[in-house]
CSV table of C-alpha atoms in Angstrom, one decimal:
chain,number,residue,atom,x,y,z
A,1,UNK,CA,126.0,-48.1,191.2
A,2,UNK,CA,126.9,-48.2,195.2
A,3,UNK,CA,123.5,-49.4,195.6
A,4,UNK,CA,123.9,-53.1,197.6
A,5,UNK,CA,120.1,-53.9,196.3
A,6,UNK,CA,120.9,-53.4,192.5
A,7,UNK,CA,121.3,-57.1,190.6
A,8,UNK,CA,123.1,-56.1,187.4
A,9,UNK,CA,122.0,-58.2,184.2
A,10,UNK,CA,124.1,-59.9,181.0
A,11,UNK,CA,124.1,-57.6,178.3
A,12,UNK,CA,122.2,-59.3,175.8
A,13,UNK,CA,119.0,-59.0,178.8
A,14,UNK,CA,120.1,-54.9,179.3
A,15,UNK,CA,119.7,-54.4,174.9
A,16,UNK,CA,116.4,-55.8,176.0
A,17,UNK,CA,114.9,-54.2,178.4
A,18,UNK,CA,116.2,-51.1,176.9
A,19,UNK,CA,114.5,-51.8,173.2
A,20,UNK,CA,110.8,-52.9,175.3
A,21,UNK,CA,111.7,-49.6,177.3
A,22,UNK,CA,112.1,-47.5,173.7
A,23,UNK,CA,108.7,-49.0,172.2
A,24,UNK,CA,107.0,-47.5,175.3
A,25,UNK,CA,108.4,-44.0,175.6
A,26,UNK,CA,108.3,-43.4,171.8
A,27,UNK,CA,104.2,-44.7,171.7
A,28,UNK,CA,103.8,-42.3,175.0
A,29,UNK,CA,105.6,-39.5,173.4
A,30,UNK,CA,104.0,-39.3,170.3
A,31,UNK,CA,100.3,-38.7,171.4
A,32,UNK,CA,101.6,-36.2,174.8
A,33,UNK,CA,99.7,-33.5,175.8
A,34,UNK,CA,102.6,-31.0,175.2
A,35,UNK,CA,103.4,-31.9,171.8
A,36,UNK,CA,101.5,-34.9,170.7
A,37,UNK,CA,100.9,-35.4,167.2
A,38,UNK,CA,97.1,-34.4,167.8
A,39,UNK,CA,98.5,-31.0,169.4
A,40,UNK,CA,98.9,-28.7,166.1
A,41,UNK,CA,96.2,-29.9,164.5
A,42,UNK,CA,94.0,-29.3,167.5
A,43,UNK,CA,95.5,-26.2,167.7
A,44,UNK,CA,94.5,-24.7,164.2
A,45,UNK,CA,91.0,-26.1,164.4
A,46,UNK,CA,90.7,-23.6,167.6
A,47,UNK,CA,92.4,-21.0,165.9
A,48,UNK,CA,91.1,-20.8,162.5
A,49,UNK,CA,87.6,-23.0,162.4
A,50,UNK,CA,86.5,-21.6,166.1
A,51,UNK,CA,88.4,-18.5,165.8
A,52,UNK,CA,90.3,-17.8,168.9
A,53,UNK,CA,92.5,-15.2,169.9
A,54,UNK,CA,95.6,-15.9,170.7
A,55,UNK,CA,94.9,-14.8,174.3
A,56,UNK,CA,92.4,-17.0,174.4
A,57,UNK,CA,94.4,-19.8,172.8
A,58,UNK,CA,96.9,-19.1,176.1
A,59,UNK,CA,94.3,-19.2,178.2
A,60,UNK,CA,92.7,-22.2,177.3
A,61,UNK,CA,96.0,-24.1,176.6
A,62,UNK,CA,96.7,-22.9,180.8
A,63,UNK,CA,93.6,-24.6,181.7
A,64,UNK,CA,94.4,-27.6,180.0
A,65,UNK,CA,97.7,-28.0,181.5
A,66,UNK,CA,96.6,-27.3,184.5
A,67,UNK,CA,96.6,-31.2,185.8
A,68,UNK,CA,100.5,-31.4,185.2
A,69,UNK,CA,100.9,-29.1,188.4
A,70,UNK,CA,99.5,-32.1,190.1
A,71,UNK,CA,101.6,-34.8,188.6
A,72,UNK,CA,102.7,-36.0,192.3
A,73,UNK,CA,98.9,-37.1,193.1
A,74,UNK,CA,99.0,-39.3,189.5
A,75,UNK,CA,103.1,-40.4,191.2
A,76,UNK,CA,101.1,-41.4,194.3
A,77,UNK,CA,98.0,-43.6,193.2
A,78,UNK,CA,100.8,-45.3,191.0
A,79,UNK,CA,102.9,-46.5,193.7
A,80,UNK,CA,99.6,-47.5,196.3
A,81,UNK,CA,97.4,-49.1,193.2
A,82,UNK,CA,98.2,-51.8,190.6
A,83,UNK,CA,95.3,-52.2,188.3
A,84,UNK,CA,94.5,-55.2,187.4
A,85,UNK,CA,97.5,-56.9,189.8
A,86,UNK,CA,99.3,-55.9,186.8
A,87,UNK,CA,101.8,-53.2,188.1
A,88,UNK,CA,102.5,-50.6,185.6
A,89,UNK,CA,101.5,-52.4,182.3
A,90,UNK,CA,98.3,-52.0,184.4
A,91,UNK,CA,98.2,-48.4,183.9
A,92,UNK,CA,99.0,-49.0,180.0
A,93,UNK,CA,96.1,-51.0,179.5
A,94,UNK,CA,93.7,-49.3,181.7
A,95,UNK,CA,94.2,-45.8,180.9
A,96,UNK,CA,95.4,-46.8,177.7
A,97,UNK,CA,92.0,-48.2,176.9
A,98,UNK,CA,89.9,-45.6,178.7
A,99,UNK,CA,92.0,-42.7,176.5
A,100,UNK,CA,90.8,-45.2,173.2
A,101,UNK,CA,87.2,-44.8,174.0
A,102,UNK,CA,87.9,-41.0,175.3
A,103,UNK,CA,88.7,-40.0,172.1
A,104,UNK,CA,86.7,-42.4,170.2
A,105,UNK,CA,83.7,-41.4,172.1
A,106,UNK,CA,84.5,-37.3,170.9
A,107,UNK,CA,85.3,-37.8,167.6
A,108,UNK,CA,81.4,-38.3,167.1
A,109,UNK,CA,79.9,-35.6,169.2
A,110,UNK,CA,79.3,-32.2,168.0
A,111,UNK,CA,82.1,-29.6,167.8
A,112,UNK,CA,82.3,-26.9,170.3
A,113,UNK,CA,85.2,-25.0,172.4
A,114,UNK,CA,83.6,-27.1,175.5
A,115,UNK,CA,83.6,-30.2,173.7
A,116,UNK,CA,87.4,-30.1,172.8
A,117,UNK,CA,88.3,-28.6,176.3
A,118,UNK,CA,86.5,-31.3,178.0
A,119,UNK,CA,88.4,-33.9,175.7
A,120,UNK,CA,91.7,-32.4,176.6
A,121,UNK,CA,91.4,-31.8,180.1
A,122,UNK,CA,90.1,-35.3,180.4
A,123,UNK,CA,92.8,-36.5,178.0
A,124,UNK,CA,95.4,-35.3,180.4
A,125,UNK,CA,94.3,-37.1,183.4
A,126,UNK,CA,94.4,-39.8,181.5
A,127,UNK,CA,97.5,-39.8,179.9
A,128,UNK,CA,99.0,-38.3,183.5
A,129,UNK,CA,98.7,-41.8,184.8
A,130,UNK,CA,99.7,-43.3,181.8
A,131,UNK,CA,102.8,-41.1,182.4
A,132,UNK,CA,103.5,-42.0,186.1
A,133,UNK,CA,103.2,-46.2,185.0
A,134,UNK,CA,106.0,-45.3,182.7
A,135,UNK,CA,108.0,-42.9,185.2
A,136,UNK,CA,107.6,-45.5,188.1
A,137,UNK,CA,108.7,-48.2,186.0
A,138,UNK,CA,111.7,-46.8,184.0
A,139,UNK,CA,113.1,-45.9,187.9
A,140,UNK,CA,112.6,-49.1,189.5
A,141,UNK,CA,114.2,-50.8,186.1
A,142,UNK,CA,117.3,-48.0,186.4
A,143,UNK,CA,117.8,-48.6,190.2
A,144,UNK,CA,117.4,-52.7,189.9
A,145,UNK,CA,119.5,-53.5,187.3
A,146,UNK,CA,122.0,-50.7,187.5
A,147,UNK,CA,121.4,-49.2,184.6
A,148,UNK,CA,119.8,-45.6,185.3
A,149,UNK,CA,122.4,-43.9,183.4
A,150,UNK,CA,121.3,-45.8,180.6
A,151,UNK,CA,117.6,-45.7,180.9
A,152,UNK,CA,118.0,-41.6,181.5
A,153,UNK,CA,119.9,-42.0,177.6
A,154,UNK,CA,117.3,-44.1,176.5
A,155,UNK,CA,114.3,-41.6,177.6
A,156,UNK,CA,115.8,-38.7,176.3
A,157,UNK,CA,117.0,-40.1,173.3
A,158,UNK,CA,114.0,-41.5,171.5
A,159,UNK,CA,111.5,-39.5,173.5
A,160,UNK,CA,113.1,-36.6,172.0
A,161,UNK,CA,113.1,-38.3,168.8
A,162,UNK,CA,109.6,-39.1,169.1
A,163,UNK,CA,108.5,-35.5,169.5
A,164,UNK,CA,110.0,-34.4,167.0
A,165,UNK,CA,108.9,-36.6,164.3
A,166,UNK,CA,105.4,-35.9,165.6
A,167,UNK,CA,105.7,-32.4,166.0
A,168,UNK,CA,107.4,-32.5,161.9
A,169,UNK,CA,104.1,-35.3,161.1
A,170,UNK,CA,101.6,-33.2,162.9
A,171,UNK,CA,102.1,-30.4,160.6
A,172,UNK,CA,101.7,-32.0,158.0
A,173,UNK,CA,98.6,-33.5,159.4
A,174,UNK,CA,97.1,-30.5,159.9
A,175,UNK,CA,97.4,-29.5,156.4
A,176,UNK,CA,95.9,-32.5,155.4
A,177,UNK,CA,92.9,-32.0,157.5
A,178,UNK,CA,92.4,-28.7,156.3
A,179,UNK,CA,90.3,-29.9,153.1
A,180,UNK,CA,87.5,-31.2,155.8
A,181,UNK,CA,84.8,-29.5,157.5
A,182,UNK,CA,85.5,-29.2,161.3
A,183,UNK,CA,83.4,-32.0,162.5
A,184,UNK,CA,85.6,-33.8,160.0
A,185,UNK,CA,88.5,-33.0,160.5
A,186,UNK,CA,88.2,-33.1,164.3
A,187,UNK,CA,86.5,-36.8,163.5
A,188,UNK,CA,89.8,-37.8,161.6
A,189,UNK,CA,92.0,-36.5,164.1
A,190,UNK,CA,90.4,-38.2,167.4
A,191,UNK,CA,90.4,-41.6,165.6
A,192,UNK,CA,93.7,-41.6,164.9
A,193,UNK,CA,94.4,-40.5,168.4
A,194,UNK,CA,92.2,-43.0,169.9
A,195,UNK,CA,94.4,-46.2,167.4
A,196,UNK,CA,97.3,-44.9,169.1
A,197,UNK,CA,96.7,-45.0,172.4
A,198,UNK,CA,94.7,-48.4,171.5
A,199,UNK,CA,97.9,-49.6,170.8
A,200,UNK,CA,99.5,-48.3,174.1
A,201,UNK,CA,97.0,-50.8,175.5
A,202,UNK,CA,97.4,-53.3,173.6
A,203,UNK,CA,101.2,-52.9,174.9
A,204,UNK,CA,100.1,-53.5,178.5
A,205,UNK,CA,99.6,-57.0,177.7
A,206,UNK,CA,103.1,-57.4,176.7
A,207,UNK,CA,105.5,-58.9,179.4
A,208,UNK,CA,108.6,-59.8,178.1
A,209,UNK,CA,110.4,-61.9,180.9
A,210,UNK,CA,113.5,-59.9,180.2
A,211,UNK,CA,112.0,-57.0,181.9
A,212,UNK,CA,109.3,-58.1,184.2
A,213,UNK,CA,111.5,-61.7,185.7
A,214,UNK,CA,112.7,-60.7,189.0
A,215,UNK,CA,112.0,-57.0,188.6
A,216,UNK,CA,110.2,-56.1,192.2
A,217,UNK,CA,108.0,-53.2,192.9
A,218,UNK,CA,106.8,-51.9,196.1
A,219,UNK,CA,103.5,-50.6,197.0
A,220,UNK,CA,100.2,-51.9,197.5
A,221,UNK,CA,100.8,-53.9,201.2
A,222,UNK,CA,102.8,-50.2,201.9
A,223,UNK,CA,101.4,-48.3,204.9
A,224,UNK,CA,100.5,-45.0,203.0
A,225,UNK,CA,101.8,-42.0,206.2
A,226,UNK,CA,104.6,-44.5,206.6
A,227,UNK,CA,105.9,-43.8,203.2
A,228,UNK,CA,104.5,-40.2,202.5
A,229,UNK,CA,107.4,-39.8,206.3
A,230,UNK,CA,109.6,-41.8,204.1
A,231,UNK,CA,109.4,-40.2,200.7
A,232,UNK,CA,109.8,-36.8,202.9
A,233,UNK,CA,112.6,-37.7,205.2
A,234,UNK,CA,114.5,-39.0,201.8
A,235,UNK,CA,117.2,-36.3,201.8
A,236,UNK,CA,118.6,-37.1,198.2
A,237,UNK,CA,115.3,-35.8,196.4
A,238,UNK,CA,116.3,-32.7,197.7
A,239,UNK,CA,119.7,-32.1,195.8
A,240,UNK,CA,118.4,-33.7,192.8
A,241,UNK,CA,115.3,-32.1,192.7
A,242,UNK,CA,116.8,-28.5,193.8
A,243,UNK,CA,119.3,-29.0,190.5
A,244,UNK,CA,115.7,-30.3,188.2
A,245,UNK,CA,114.3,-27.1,189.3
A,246,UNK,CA,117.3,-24.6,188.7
A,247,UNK,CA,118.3,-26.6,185.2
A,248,UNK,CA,114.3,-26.3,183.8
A,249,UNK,CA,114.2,-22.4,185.1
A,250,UNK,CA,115.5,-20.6,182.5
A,251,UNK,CA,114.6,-17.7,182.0
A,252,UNK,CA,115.7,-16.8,178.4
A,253,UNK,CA,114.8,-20.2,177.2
A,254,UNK,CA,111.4,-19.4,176.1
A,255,UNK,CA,109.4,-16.8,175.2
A,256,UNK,CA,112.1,-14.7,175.2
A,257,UNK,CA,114.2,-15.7,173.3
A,258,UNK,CA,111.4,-16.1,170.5
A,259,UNK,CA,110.3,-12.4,170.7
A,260,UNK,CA,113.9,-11.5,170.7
A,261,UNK,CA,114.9,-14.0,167.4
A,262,UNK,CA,111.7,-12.4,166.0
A,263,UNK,CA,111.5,-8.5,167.1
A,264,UNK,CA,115.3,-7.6,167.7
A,265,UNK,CA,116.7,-10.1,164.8
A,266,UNK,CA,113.6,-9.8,162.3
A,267,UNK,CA,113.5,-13.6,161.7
A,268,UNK,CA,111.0,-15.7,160.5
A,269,UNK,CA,108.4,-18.0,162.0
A,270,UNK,CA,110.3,-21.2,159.8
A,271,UNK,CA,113.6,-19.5,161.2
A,272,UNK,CA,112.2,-19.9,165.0
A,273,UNK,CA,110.6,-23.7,164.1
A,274,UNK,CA,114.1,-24.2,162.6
A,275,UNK,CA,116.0,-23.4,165.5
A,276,UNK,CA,113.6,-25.2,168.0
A,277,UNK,CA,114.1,-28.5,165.1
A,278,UNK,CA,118.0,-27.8,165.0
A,279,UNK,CA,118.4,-27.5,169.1
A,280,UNK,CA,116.2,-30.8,169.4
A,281,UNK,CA,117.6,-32.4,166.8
A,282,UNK,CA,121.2,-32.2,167.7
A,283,UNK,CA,120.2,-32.8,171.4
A,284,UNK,CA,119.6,-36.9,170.3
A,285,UNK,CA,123.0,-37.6,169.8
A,286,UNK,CA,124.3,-35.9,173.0
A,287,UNK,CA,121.9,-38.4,174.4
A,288,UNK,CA,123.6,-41.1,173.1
A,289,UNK,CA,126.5,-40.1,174.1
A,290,UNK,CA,125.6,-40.1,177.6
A,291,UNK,CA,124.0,-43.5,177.5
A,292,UNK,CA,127.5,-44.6,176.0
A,293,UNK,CA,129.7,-42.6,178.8
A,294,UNK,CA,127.6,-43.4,181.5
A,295,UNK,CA,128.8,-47.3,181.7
A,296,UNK,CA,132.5,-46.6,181.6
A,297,UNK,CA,132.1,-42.9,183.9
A,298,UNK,CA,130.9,-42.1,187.3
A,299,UNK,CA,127.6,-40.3,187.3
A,300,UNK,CA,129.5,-37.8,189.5
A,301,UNK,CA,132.2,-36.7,187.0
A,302,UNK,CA,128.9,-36.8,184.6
A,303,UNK,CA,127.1,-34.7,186.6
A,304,UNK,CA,130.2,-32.1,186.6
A,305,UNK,CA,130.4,-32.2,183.4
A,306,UNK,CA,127.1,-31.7,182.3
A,307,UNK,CA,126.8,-28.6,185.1
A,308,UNK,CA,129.7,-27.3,183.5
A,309,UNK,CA,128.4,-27.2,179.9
A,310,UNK,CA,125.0,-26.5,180.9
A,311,UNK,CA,126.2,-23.4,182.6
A,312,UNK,CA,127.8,-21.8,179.6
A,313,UNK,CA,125.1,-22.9,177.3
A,314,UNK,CA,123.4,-19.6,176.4
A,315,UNK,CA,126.5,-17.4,176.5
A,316,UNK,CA,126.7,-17.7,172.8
A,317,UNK,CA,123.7,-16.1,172.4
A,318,UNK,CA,125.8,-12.7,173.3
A,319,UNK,CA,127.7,-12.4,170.6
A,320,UNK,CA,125.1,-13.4,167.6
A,321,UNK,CA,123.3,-10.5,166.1
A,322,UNK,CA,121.5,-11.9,163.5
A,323,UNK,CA,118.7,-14.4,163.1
A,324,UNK,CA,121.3,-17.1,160.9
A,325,UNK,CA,123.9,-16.9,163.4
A,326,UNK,CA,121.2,-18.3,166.1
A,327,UNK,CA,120.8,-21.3,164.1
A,328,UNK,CA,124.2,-21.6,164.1
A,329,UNK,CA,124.2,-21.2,167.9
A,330,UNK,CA,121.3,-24.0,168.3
A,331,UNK,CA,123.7,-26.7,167.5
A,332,UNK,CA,126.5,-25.8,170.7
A,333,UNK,CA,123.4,-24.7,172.7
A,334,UNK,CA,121.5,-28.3,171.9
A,335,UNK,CA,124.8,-30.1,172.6
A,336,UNK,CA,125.3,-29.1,175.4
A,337,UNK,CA,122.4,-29.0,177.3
A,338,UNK,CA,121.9,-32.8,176.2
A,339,UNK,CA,124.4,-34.0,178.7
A,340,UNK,CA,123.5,-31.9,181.4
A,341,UNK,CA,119.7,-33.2,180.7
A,342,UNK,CA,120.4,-37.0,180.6
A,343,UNK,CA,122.7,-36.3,183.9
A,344,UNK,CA,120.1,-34.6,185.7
A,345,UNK,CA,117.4,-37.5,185.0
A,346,UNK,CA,120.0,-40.0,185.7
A,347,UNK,CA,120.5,-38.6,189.1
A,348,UNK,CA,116.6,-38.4,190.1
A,349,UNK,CA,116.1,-42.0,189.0
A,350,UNK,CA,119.2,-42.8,191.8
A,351,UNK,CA,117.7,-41.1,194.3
A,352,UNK,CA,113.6,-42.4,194.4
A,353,UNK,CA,113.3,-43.9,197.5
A,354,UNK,CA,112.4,-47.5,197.2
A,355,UNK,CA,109.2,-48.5,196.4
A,356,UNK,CA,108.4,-44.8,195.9
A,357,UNK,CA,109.4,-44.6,192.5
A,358,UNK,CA,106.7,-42.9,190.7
A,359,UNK,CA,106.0,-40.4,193.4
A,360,UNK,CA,109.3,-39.3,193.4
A,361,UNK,CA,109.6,-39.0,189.4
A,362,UNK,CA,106.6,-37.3,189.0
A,363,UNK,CA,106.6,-35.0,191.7
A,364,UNK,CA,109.9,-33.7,190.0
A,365,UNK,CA,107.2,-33.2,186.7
A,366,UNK,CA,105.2,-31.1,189.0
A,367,UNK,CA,108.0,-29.6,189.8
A,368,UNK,CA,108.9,-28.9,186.0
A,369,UNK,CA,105.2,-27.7,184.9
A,370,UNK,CA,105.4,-24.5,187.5
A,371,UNK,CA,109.0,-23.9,187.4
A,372,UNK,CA,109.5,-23.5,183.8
A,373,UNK,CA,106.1,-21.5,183.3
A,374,UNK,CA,107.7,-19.1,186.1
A,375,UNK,CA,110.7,-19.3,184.8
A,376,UNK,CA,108.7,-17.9,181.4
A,377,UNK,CA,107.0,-15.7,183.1
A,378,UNK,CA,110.0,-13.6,184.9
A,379,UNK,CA,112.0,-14.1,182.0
A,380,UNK,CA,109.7,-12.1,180.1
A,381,UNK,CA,109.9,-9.2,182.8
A,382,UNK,CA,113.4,-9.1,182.6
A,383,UNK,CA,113.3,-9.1,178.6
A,384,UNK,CA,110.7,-6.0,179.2
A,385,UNK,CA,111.3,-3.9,181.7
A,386,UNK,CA,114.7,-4.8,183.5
A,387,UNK,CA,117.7,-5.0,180.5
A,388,UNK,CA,116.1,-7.0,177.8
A,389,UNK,CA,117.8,-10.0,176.2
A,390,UNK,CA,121.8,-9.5,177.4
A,391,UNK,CA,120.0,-9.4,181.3
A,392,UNK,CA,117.9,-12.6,180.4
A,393,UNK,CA,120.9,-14.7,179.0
A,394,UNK,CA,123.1,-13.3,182.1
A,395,UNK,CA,120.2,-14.6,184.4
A,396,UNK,CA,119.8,-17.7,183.1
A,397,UNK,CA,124.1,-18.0,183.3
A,398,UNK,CA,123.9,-17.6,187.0
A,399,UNK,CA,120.8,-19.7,187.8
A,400,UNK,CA,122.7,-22.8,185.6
A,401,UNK,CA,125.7,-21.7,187.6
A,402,UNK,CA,123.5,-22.5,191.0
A,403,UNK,CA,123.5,-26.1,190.0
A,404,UNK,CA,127.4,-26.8,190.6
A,405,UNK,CA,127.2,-25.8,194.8
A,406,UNK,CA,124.4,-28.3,194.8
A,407,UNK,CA,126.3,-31.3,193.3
A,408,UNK,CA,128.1,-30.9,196.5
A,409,UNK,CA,125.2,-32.1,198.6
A,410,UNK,CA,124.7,-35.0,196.6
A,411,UNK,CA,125.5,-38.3,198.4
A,412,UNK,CA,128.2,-39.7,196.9
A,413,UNK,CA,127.1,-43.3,197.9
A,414,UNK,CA,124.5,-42.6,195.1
A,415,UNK,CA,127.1,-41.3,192.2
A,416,UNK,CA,130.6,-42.6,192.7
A,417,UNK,CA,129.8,-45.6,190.1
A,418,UNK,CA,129.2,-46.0,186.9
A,419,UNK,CA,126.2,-48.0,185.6
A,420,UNK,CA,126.7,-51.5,184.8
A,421,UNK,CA,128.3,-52.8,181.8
A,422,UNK,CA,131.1,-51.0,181.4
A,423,UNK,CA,134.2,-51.9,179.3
């Protein structure tokens, strides 16, 4: 990387930080507010033992997620604060810790539609700061060592990994916990919850010298309207965040495409899990195939690349016309949108601002929680009133399509190299 402050590190120290790195966003990923292993089960229990409608399901799921369009606050106090004087394992032990006894604490009270609203909202927060230790930390480790390509392959790949396996356990969970009363099963589930983010604390403690020797972070001495001018004045968070935004979009992506898969092509509810598995599932290894490329390529031929898959990804979608040939699609689709992905990440962790790392990072998660829910949202309209599926897929095309212009006004001092450790 062309950046003069970056002290590249011996292999056997990068395999390192990268495996302490995985333990962390695989733990955080597993018990996430979006798809957490808790989240099904949770789910059902409001469906079918407090017996919501699905409008009210929507609406209280909005409510809960609510938090995320604030992410950059969370970004913020992360940068200004270290708990503890203990940076961002800090945040893993505090918040880690106060999630514990969160859920600990609800597993025992009684069982009501305000009771597990007030346990997910608060659950949020929490895990919202939990979120911005990891973010701010996996960005100063990518711009320090060189290594963001790699760290962007390492996020994706086992975070992805993670939610699916909880996503596929969860399921099952939730069948398990069908055999208890509510208060039981909502007992069972909270505990299980709570170990797991128990563990996430217990994690903080852990400072392998590998990741944490030399490793500097900026913040707490940091005059606050100083760096707030900074972080604003910062012109590559612009690029990169304008191609985050266009690439998380998508219009035909969603809801869309499930009421198309389901109304026009009459499949199944397995047949729509099945493509969501099959599109995440082959998504891993195009993960790890960026991680791999990204040591011996520039991120700016990895960047065009990526834009260039990413922009055909949905054409397929035109020419399938039943519900099997959309699984078959899934696998192209999840390919290619892998390396656009870990590119897109890669080049928001180059361009934080020093010192500013988890502002940046999670004011791009803002960013994501009201793009893509708008991006849902006029998708839908399209799909309804203005040319259905071909116009949503031909939408979706030309947003994509936006993203290769604004690879132009990238810096090139921040993408002409490739990470260290290259052959």
């Amino acid at each position: 990387m062309a950046d003069l402050g970056a002290t590249p590190v011996s292999a056997q120290r990068r395999w390192r930080i990268l495996a302490y790195c995985g333990v962390i966003v695989v733990a955080l990923n597993f018990i996430t507010p979006v798809a957490g292993i808790h989240i099904i089960p949770l789910s059902f229990i409001l469906k079918n033992r407090l017996h919501l409608s699905a409008s009210e399901l929507a609406t209280f799921t909005l409510w809960v997620g609510l938090p995320a369009y604030f992410s950059f606050a969370f970004g913020i106090v992360r940068d200004f604060w270290s708990p503890f004087g203990r940076g961002d394992r800090g945040y893993f032990i505090l918040f880690g810790a106060l999630s514990a006894l969160l859920f600990a604490v609800f597993a025992f009270l009684p069982v009501s539609q305000i009771s597990l609203f007030a346990v997910a909202v608060l659950s949020t927060i929490s895990f919202l700061f939990l979120w911005s230790g990891w973010n701010g930390l996996s960005a100063t480790i990518g711009q320090q060592h060189a290594m963001s390509g790699q760290m962007s392959a390492l996020w994706n790949f086992a975070g992805t990994s993670a939610i699916t396996a909880s996503i596929f356990l969860s399921g099952v969970f939730s069948g398990k916990l069908e055999a208890l009363s509510t208060q039981g099963a909502v007992r069972v589930l909270f505990l299980v919850v709570a170990a797991i983010m128990a563990i996430i604390a217990a994690l903080g403690f852990w400072k392998p010298a590998a990741v944490y020797d030399g490793l500097r972070r900026g913040g707490a001495e940091s005059d606050f309207l100083a760096d707030m001018k900074r972080l604003v004045r910062h012109w590559p968070l612009y690029p990169a965040l304008t191609i985050w935004l266009l690439w998380n979009f998508s219009p035909g992506t969603q809801t869309v495409l499930q009421y198309y898969m389901s109304n026009a092509l009459h499949a199944s509810d397995a047949q729509w899990g099945a493509y969501n598995a099959i599109f995440f599932g082959v998504s891993i290894p195009a993960f790890a195939l960026f991680g791999f490329l990204s040591s011996r390529l520039s991120l700016q031929t990895l960047l065009w690349i990526g834009a260039a898959l990413g922009t055909t990804q949905m054409l397929p979608l035109l020419f399938i016309h039943s519900a099997g040939g959309v699984l078959i699609a899934a696998v192209p689709i999840g390919l290619s949108g892998g390396i656009a992905t870990a590119a897109y990440l890669d080049l928001l962790i180059r361009s934080c601002p020093k010192g500013l790392e988890g502002s940046m990072m999670m004011l791009s998660w803002s960013m994501y929680a009201i793009v893509t829910n708008f991006g849902n949202l006029w998708g839908t309209n399209l799909y309804e009133y203005h040319g259905g599926f071909v116009a949503c897929v031909i939408a979706t095309t030309l947003v994509y399509a936006l993203v290769l212009p604004v690879i132009l006004l990238v810096p090139k001092r921040l993408i002409v190299n490739a990470d260290a450790g290259g052959a």
